Short mmCIF file of C-alpha atoms in Angstrom, two decimals:
data_model
loop_
_atom_site.label_atom_id
_atom_site.label_comp_id
_atom_site.label_asym_id
_atom_site.label_seq_id
_atom_site.Cartn_x
_atom_site.Cartn_y
_atom_site.Cartn_z
CA MET A 267 111.93 121.12 118.41
CA THR A 268 112.34 117.68 119.69
CA LEU A 269 109.14 118.02 121.54
CA ARG A 270 107.27 119.18 118.19
CA LEU A 271 108.62 116.14 116.34
CA LEU A 272 107.76 113.48 119.15
CA LEU A 273 104.37 114.91 119.91
CA PRO A 274 102.61 113.61 116.77
CA VAL A 275 104.25 110.25 117.23
CA PHE A 276 103.04 110.03 120.94
CA LEU A 277 99.44 111.02 119.97
CA ALA A 278 99.25 108.33 117.38
CA ALA A 279 100.45 105.78 119.72
CA ALA A 280 97.80 106.78 122.16
CA ALA A 281 95.05 106.68 119.66
CA PHE A 282 93.79 103.70 121.39
CA ALA A 283 94.79 101.90 124.51
CA ALA A 284 94.56 98.09 125.01
CA ASP A 285 91.39 98.23 127.01
CA GLY A 286 89.53 100.92 124.98
CA PRO A 287 89.54 103.97 122.84
CA VAL A 288 90.70 107.44 124.15
CA SER A 289 88.58 109.67 126.32
CA GLY A 290 85.41 110.73 124.51
CA GLU A 291 85.41 108.05 121.63
CA ILE A 292 82.89 105.32 121.02
CA SER A 293 83.57 101.62 121.71
CA VAL A 294 81.23 98.79 120.26
CA ALA A 295 81.61 97.30 123.95
CA ALA A 296 78.84 99.56 125.13
CA TYR A 297 76.37 98.33 122.35
CA PRO A 298 74.73 94.90 121.66
CA SER A 299 76.67 94.59 118.47
CA ILE A 300 79.06 96.37 115.98
CA GLN A 301 76.05 97.24 113.80
CA ALA A 302 74.16 98.68 116.64
CA ALA A 303 76.96 100.95 117.53
CA LEU A 304 77.37 102.27 113.91
CA ALA A 305 73.68 102.95 113.68
CA ALA A 306 73.71 104.81 117.05
CA ASN A 307 76.69 106.93 115.82
CA PRO A 308 76.21 108.17 112.32
CA GLY A 309 79.19 110.11 110.97
CA LYS A 310 81.50 108.68 113.67
CA LEU A 311 84.33 106.57 113.90
CA VAL A 312 83.53 103.36 116.17
CA PHE A 313 86.48 101.68 118.21
CA VAL A 314 86.34 97.74 117.96
CA PRO A 315 88.47 96.60 121.13
CA ALA A 316 90.86 93.83 121.32
CA GLY A 317 89.47 90.29 121.19
CA ASP A 318 87.10 88.29 118.96
CA HIS A 319 83.84 89.84 117.68
CA GLY A 320 81.64 86.98 116.16
CA ILE A 321 78.86 88.00 113.64
CA THR A 322 76.63 86.25 111.24
CA GLU A 323 75.35 89.02 109.11
CA LYS A 324 77.43 91.64 107.23
CA ILE A 325 78.32 94.96 108.84
CA ARG A 326 76.56 97.72 106.84
CA ILE A 327 78.26 101.05 106.68
CA ARG A 328 76.64 103.84 104.72
CA GLY A 329 76.66 107.70 104.76
CA GLU A 330 79.50 110.04 105.49
CA ARG A 331 82.59 109.96 107.86
CA SER A 332 81.85 106.77 109.54
CA GLY A 333 83.79 103.62 110.09
CA LEU A 334 85.68 101.29 112.24
CA TYR A 335 88.93 101.28 113.80
CA GLY A 336 90.85 99.32 116.72
CA PRO A 337 92.79 96.15 117.30
CA GLY A 338 89.68 93.74 117.38
CA ARG A 339 89.22 90.74 115.22
CA ILE A 340 85.80 90.42 113.45
CA ILE A 341 84.85 86.80 112.63
CA GLN A 342 82.09 86.16 110.01
CA GLN A 343 80.41 82.70 110.88
CA ASN A 344 78.30 82.80 107.88
CA PRO A 345 80.13 81.85 104.54
CA GLU A 346 77.15 83.40 102.46
CA GLN A 347 77.85 87.05 103.84
CA PRO A 348 80.72 89.34 103.29
CA ILE A 349 82.29 90.71 106.66
CA ILE A 350 81.97 94.52 105.82
CA GLU A 351 79.78 95.98 103.02
CA ILE A 352 80.10 99.77 102.46
CA GLU A 353 77.96 101.40 99.84
CA ASN A 354 77.12 104.99 98.78
CA ALA A 355 79.32 106.43 101.22
CA LYS A 356 81.85 109.32 101.58
CA GLY A 357 84.98 109.61 103.83
CA ILE A 358 84.62 106.20 105.37
CA GLU A 359 87.54 104.79 107.04
CA ILE A 360 88.27 101.24 108.10
CA ARG A 361 91.47 100.95 109.93
CA ASP A 362 93.52 98.39 112.04
CA VAL A 363 90.85 95.75 112.44
CA THR A 364 91.31 92.14 111.51
CA LEU A 365 88.68 90.50 109.34
CA THR A 366 88.48 86.53 109.18
CA ARG A 367 86.47 83.48 109.11
CA PRO A 368 86.39 80.27 111.35
CA ASP A 369 89.02 77.56 110.23
CA ASP A 370 85.98 75.26 108.97
CA LYS A 371 84.27 78.29 107.13
CA THR A 372 86.99 79.86 105.22
CA GLU A 373 85.73 79.21 101.67
CA THR A 374 83.11 81.64 100.44
CA GLN A 375 81.52 83.06 97.42
CA THR A 376 81.80 86.68 98.62
CA GLU A 377 84.40 89.20 99.93
CA ALA A 378 85.56 89.98 103.29
CA LEU A 379 85.43 93.73 102.70
CA ARG A 380 83.21 95.01 99.85
CA ALA A 381 82.85 98.78 98.88
CA GLN A 382 80.70 100.13 96.13
CA ASN A 383 79.83 103.63 95.27
CA CYS A 384 82.41 105.37 97.53
CA ARG A 385 84.30 108.47 97.60
CA ASP A 386 87.39 109.22 99.73
CA LEU A 387 87.32 105.85 101.24
CA VAL A 388 90.33 104.63 103.30
CA ILE A 389 91.31 101.06 104.07
CA GLU A 390 94.43 101.18 106.31
CA ASN A 391 96.28 98.59 108.24
CA VAL A 392 93.53 96.08 107.77
CA LYS A 393 94.34 92.36 108.03
CA VAL A 394 92.02 90.00 105.92
CA ILE A 395 92.94 86.54 106.85
CA ASN A 396 91.55 83.14 105.57
CA ASN A 397 88.72 84.78 103.29
CA ARG A 398 88.98 82.40 100.26
CA THR A 399 86.78 83.29 97.30
CA LYS A 400 86.80 83.61 93.64
CA SER A 401 86.15 87.30 94.06
CA GLY A 402 88.40 89.75 95.82
CA ALA A 403 89.31 89.41 99.44
CA ILE A 404 89.02 93.15 99.35
CA LEU A 405 86.78 94.57 96.59
CA VAL A 406 86.37 98.07 95.69
CA THR A 407 83.98 98.97 92.74
CA ASP A 408 82.58 102.07 91.30
CA SER A 409 84.39 104.35 93.40
CA ARG A 410 86.69 107.47 93.54
CA THR A 411 89.84 108.42 95.24
CA THR A 412 90.11 105.21 97.49
CA ARG A 413 92.94 104.60 99.31
CA ILE A 414 94.00 100.98 100.29
CA SER A 415 97.36 101.25 102.54
CA ARG A 416 99.69 98.78 104.59
CA CYS A 417 97.19 95.97 104.68
CA LEU A 418 97.84 92.32 104.97
CA VAL A 419 95.77 89.90 102.78
CA ARG A 420 96.69 86.35 103.61
CA ASN A 421 95.37 83.24 102.00
CA TYR A 422 92.74 84.18 99.72
CA MET A 423 92.69 81.25 96.97
CA LYS A 424 90.38 78.45 96.76
CA VAL A 425 89.85 75.49 94.52
CA SER A 426 87.07 76.33 92.02
CA ILE A 427 85.75 75.83 88.55
CA ASP A 428 86.73 78.51 85.86
CA ASP A 429 83.73 78.19 83.30
CA ARG A 430 84.66 79.50 80.07
CA THR A 431 81.72 77.86 78.00
CA GLN A 432 79.78 80.92 77.42
CA GLY A 433 80.26 82.57 73.98
CA ASP A 434 82.55 81.05 71.28
CA VAL A 435 86.10 82.09 72.18
CA SER A 436 87.01 79.24 74.53
CA GLY A 437 84.41 76.63 75.08
CA TYR A 438 85.34 74.66 78.11
CA ALA A 439 85.33 74.75 81.80
CA PHE A 440 88.08 73.37 84.26
CA ARG A 441 89.19 72.92 87.60
CA CYS A 442 91.55 75.60 89.01
CA THR A 443 92.65 77.46 92.06
CA ASP A 444 91.38 81.07 91.83
CA GLY A 445 91.00 84.12 93.98
CA THR A 446 92.23 87.75 94.05
CA GLY A 447 93.77 89.58 97.15
CA ILE A 448 92.82 93.08 96.39
CA MET A 449 90.44 93.83 93.43
CA VAL A 450 89.71 97.25 92.19
CA ARG A 451 87.02 97.76 89.33
CA TYR A 452 85.33 100.82 87.64
CA CYS A 453 87.44 103.27 89.83
CA GLN A 454 89.31 106.54 89.50
CA GLY A 455 92.00 107.88 91.50
CA THR A 456 92.98 104.91 93.38
CA LEU A 457 96.14 104.30 95.53
CA ILE A 458 97.25 100.94 96.46
CA GLU A 459 100.36 101.19 98.59
CA GLY A 460 102.49 99.08 100.98
CA ASN A 461 100.20 96.10 101.16
CA HIS A 462 101.39 92.44 101.67
CA VAL A 463 99.52 89.94 99.47
CA ILE A 464 100.53 86.39 100.45
CA GLU A 465 99.07 82.86 99.63
CA GLU A 466 100.37 80.19 102.04
CA THR A 467 98.32 77.19 101.21
CA TYR A 468 97.81 76.59 97.61
CA PHE A 469 101.16 76.31 95.63
CA PRO A 470 101.92 75.46 92.06
CA SER A 471 102.92 71.91 92.84
CA LYS A 472 102.45 68.64 91.23
CA GLU A 473 101.00 67.43 94.48
CA SER A 474 98.29 70.01 94.30
CA ARG A 475 97.65 69.46 90.70
CA ASP A 476 96.91 65.89 91.29
CA LYS A 477 95.02 66.21 94.63
CA PHE A 478 92.55 68.42 93.34
CA LYS A 479 92.65 67.44 89.74
CA LEU A 480 93.51 70.98 88.61
CA GLY A 481 93.49 71.78 85.03
CA VAL A 482 91.08 68.97 84.11
CA PHE A 483 88.08 69.91 82.01
CA VAL A 484 84.59 69.33 83.55
CA LYS A 485 82.74 70.75 80.70
CA LYS A 486 83.33 71.15 76.88
CA ASN A 487 81.14 72.89 74.12
CA PRO A 488 80.60 71.00 70.92
CA GLN A 489 83.22 73.12 69.32
CA LYS A 490 86.51 74.49 70.61
CA GLY A 491 87.08 78.36 70.57
CA PRO A 492 89.78 80.19 69.17
CA HIS A 493 91.60 80.90 72.57
CA LEU A 494 92.45 77.29 73.24
CA SER A 495 94.82 75.24 71.35
CA GLN A 496 93.88 71.97 69.83
CA GLN A 497 96.44 69.90 71.89
CA ALA A 498 94.58 71.23 75.04
CA TRP A 499 91.23 70.63 73.75
CA ASP A 500 91.96 67.15 72.82
CA ALA A 501 93.60 66.41 75.92
CA GLY A 502 90.81 67.88 78.17
CA TYR A 503 93.57 69.60 80.24
CA THR A 504 94.97 72.94 80.52
CA ASP A 505 98.06 74.37 82.38
CA ASN A 506 96.55 77.46 83.24
CA TRP A 507 94.99 76.11 86.24
CA ARG A 508 96.14 78.98 88.49
CA GLN A 509 93.77 81.78 88.25
CA GLY A 510 93.38 85.07 89.80
CA SER A 511 95.87 87.69 91.01
CA ALA A 512 97.49 89.34 94.10
CA ILE A 513 96.35 92.75 92.76
CA GLN A 514 93.85 93.46 90.09
CA VAL A 515 92.70 96.89 88.67
CA THR A 516 90.26 96.10 85.69
CA ALA A 517 87.27 97.61 83.78
CA PRO A 518 88.84 98.81 80.52
CA GLU A 519 87.92 102.34 79.32
CA THR A 520 86.67 103.25 82.95
CA SER A 521 89.29 102.43 85.62
CA ASP A 522 91.85 105.29 85.37
CA PHE A 523 94.78 107.01 87.27
CA THR A 524 95.79 104.29 89.63
CA ARG A 525 98.91 104.19 91.70
CA LEU A 526 100.33 100.72 92.95
CA LEU A 527 103.33 101.59 95.11
CA GLY A 528 105.51 99.60 97.41
CA ASN A 529 103.53 96.47 97.55
CA HIS A 530 104.86 92.95 98.36
CA ILE A 531 103.48 89.94 96.67
CA GLU A 532 104.12 86.15 97.34
CA ASN A 533 103.18 83.16 95.53
CA ALA A 534 100.67 84.63 93.11
CA ALA A 535 99.21 83.35 89.93
CA GLN A 536 99.55 86.80 88.55
CA GLY A 537 101.13 89.45 90.64
CA ILE A 538 99.96 92.67 89.27
CA ASP A 539 97.07 92.42 86.45
CA LEU A 540 95.90 95.60 84.93
CA HIS A 541 93.04 96.54 82.53
CA CYS A 542 93.13 100.27 82.84
CA ASP A 543 94.61 103.59 81.91
CA HIS A 544 97.08 105.96 83.47
CA VAL A 545 98.77 103.86 85.93
CA ILE A 546 101.94 104.04 87.99
CA VAL A 547 103.61 100.53 88.99
CA SER A 548 106.70 101.54 90.99
CA ASN A 549 108.76 100.13 94.01
CA ASN A 550 106.78 96.75 94.28
CA ILE A 551 108.20 93.37 95.00
CA VAL A 552 106.76 90.17 93.19
CA ASN A 553 108.16 86.94 94.44
CA HIS A 554 107.37 83.52 93.13
CA ALA A 555 104.55 84.31 90.68
CA HIS A 556 103.74 82.82 87.33
CA ILE A 557 103.27 86.29 85.80
CA GLY A 558 105.03 89.23 87.58
CA MET A 559 102.69 91.74 86.04
CA LYS A 560 100.80 92.15 82.91
CA ALA A 561 98.93 95.20 81.30
CA MET A 562 96.46 94.38 78.50
CA HIS A 563 92.87 95.06 77.29
CA GLY A 564 93.61 98.42 76.12
CA SER A 565 95.74 99.64 78.92
CA ARG A 566 97.19 103.09 78.01
CA ASN A 567 99.88 105.07 79.61
CA VAL A 568 101.48 102.68 82.06
CA LEU A 569 104.57 103.66 83.90
CA ILE A 570 106.31 100.56 85.30
CA THR A 571 109.46 101.71 87.16
CA GLY A 572 111.81 100.48 89.92
CA ASN A 573 110.04 97.18 90.69
CA GLN A 574 111.68 93.87 91.69
CA PHE A 575 110.43 90.59 89.93
CA SER A 576 112.08 87.52 91.55
CA ARG A 577 111.56 83.90 90.63
CA ASN A 578 108.85 84.39 87.96
CA ASP A 579 108.35 81.61 85.66
CA LEU A 580 105.83 82.49 82.82
CA TRP A 581 106.89 86.10 82.25
CA ALA A 582 107.92 88.97 84.50
CA ILE A 583 106.47 91.84 82.51
CA GLY A 584 104.13 91.60 79.84
CA LEU A 585 102.15 94.03 77.62
CA MET A 586 99.46 92.77 75.08
CA PRO A 587 96.17 93.89 73.54
CA GLY A 588 93.24 91.74 74.76
CA ALA A 589 89.69 90.99 73.83
CA ALA A 590 88.55 94.22 75.30
CA ALA A 591 90.94 96.19 73.00
CA HIS A 592 89.10 97.57 70.07
CA PRO A 593 89.76 100.13 67.15
CA ALA A 594 87.55 103.26 66.63
CA GLN A 595 83.85 102.34 65.79
CA ASP A 596 80.59 103.97 65.81
CA GLY A 597 81.66 107.22 67.07
CA LYS A 598 83.44 105.57 69.91
CA PRO A 599 87.40 106.18 70.24
CA ALA A 600 89.63 103.27 69.95
CA ASN A 601 90.77 101.31 73.16
CA ALA A 602 94.41 100.42 72.45
CA ASP A 603 97.56 99.34 74.42
CA GLY A 604 100.52 101.35 74.57
CA GLY A 605 102.09 104.85 75.01
CA SER A 606 103.95 103.28 78.20
CA ILE A 607 107.30 103.10 79.80
CA ILE A 608 109.11 100.04 81.32
CA ALA A 609 112.15 101.74 83.01
CA ASN A 610 114.78 100.41 85.77
CA ASN A 611 113.18 97.15 86.75
CA LEU A 612 115.21 94.34 87.99
CA ILE A 613 114.19 90.86 87.17
CA SER A 614 116.09 88.19 89.13
CA ASP A 615 116.27 84.27 89.00
CA PHE A 616 113.66 84.06 86.22
CA GLY A 617 112.53 80.59 85.87
CA TYR A 618 113.67 79.54 89.26
CA GLY A 619 110.20 79.85 90.90
CA ASP A 620 107.94 76.95 92.20
CA ALA A 621 105.98 76.75 88.81
CA HIS A 622 109.22 76.29 86.45
CA TRP A 623 108.14 72.59 86.35
CA MET A 624 104.78 73.60 84.72
CA TRP A 625 106.14 76.18 82.08
CA GLY A 626 109.75 74.90 81.35
CA GLU A 627 112.17 77.01 79.48
CA GLU A 628 110.36 78.25 76.58
CA ARG A 629 109.36 81.43 78.27
CA SER A 630 110.85 85.05 78.61
CA PRO A 631 111.18 87.79 81.28
CA PHE A 632 109.54 90.39 78.87
CA LYS A 633 106.67 89.59 76.73
CA PHE A 634 105.09 91.87 74.02
CA ASP A 635 102.33 90.08 72.43
CA ALA A 636 99.74 90.47 69.48
CA GLY A 637 96.04 90.75 70.30
CA GLN A 638 93.74 87.99 71.07
CA ASP A 639 91.26 88.86 68.49
CA PRO A 640 91.81 89.83 64.83
CA ASP A 641 90.41 93.49 65.16
CA ASP A 642 92.57 94.16 68.40
CA PRO A 643 94.74 97.22 67.69
CA PRO A 644 98.36 96.51 68.08
CA LEU A 645 100.44 97.48 71.14
CA THR A 646 102.35 100.68 69.94
CA GLU A 647 105.00 103.06 71.43
CA VAL A 648 106.60 101.51 74.31
CA LEU A 649 109.83 102.94 75.84
CA ILE A 650 112.15 99.90 77.58
CA GLN A 651 115.11 101.17 79.19
CA GLY A 652 117.59 100.61 81.99
CA ASN A 653 116.23 97.44 82.95
CA LEU A 654 118.35 94.54 84.40
CA VAL A 655 117.93 90.71 84.13
CA HIS A 656 120.22 88.96 86.62
CA ASN A 657 120.82 85.22 87.02
CA THR A 658 122.71 83.64 89.58
CA GLY A 659 122.39 80.25 87.83
CA ALA A 660 122.21 79.26 84.16
CA PRO A 661 119.55 80.91 82.32
CA ARG A 662 116.12 79.25 82.32
CA TYR A 663 114.51 81.11 79.50
CA ILE A 664 114.90 81.19 75.63
CA TYR A 665 115.11 84.85 75.29
CA ASP A 666 115.19 87.93 77.61
CA VAL A 667 112.70 89.49 75.37
CA LEU A 668 109.83 87.73 73.21
CA ILE A 669 108.05 89.83 70.56
CA ALA A 670 104.99 88.66 68.74
CA ASN A 671 105.97 88.05 64.97
CA GLU A 672 102.31 88.32 63.79
CA PRO A 673 101.14 91.05 61.50
CA SER A 674 99.22 92.52 64.47
CA GLY A 675 102.31 92.27 66.62
CA PRO A 676 103.82 95.31 68.52
CA GLN A 677 104.84 98.41 66.68
CA GLY A 678 107.22 101.04 67.96
CA LEU A 679 109.16 99.12 70.96
CA HIS A 680 112.33 101.30 71.79
CA PHE A 681 114.93 99.63 73.80
CA SER A 682 117.98 101.46 75.35
CA ASN A 683 120.54 100.87 78.16
CA ASN A 684 119.11 97.52 79.40
CA VAL A 685 121.42 94.71 80.58
CA PHE A 686 119.92 91.44 79.13
CA PRO A 687 122.11 88.25 79.69
CA PRO A 688 121.30 85.93 76.79
CA GLY A 689 119.03 83.10 77.15
CA THR A 690 119.36 79.76 75.47
CA ARG A 691 118.66 81.21 72.17
CA GLY A 692 119.71 84.89 72.47
CA VAL A 693 118.53 88.21 73.85
CA CYS A 694 115.42 88.57 71.63
CA ASN A 695 113.72 86.72 68.99
CA GLN A 696 113.71 89.97 66.82
CA GLU A 697 116.18 93.02 66.41
CA MET A 698 115.55 95.51 69.22
CA LYS A 699 115.26 98.88 67.80
CA PRO A 700 116.41 101.88 69.80
#
């Protein structure tokens, strides 16, 4: 019995040796380039040996059951190109490799790993280092049954411009830090588990704000839009100069059935950002973020359970409609938020993060908001139970729970068995009904 238990472990450890793959497998060392190795071996996994492998064009992967694995480091010298692009493919696997860029070319407009129109894609134990982009360091779009597991995404933010001058809802553009670690769009059945997403360069400090002129408007429309306060418009400055998310799953009414399990997030603007339906958010750690997690724009049936939110400063858990929410219209069903559960989460030292100086104490660990637009259906039917807010110092928040008082505010919030030490004004700005 002992031999049976140890044999799979031994085989896994022997999957590749330091000097090459196991006997009979294919190494890129035998070909002029990684791309040439893939082209010569369709439908097969190709081994990337230890060492640095420089490229100037993206590695293209198509077809079925192909991919890359091994301890090698792939270095993209061209900031205009992604490192790996996977399109129109089934059963592709990318395992164990490191994807990065040279120190003087870390900023880019594109991704490290981009996948589109895939099925049964596996991205496992991949390291994405210093790919700084407004997009996602890892981007998966228009795909089904993708698994992103045990990856490390380190340093994904960049200084950028957030242009909100299109349309009539905002009317301004401003300097910001932006970037997302793992981005999933228009996807169904995605599993995102055991990943580390960490930013180690751009912190929410006064020094960063002043050095890069973050929050300063660079463009204004003739008229202010409704999504901006008059005070910010007149000042030509917004506090909201940290954009992007560690993990984002978006595309309301399309992205569906997503699991985010056991991920570790450090120093994010938004830890987990959801615009999708039928989601499980469980056993994650979000440390030092403006927002621990939020679900909006018609996010329905979201189960948020057993997570740790530490040193968040704006809010830890937020549910709210957004501009993409809408009532039933023209035969199309409503896209409304709600039917969700928030249970057994631990929120510790709220307001003691690096961004407390930006947001002050007029904040709350839980936020249930009204919509952004007048026609947004209200957030409805949310069960909030067994959650704990824990402070090691004096509370740095006004209420544990903040519920919008507007007519379009939340309906059917049900509270039970929570432990909420009062903030500076109490537990909640409204009666919390069971």
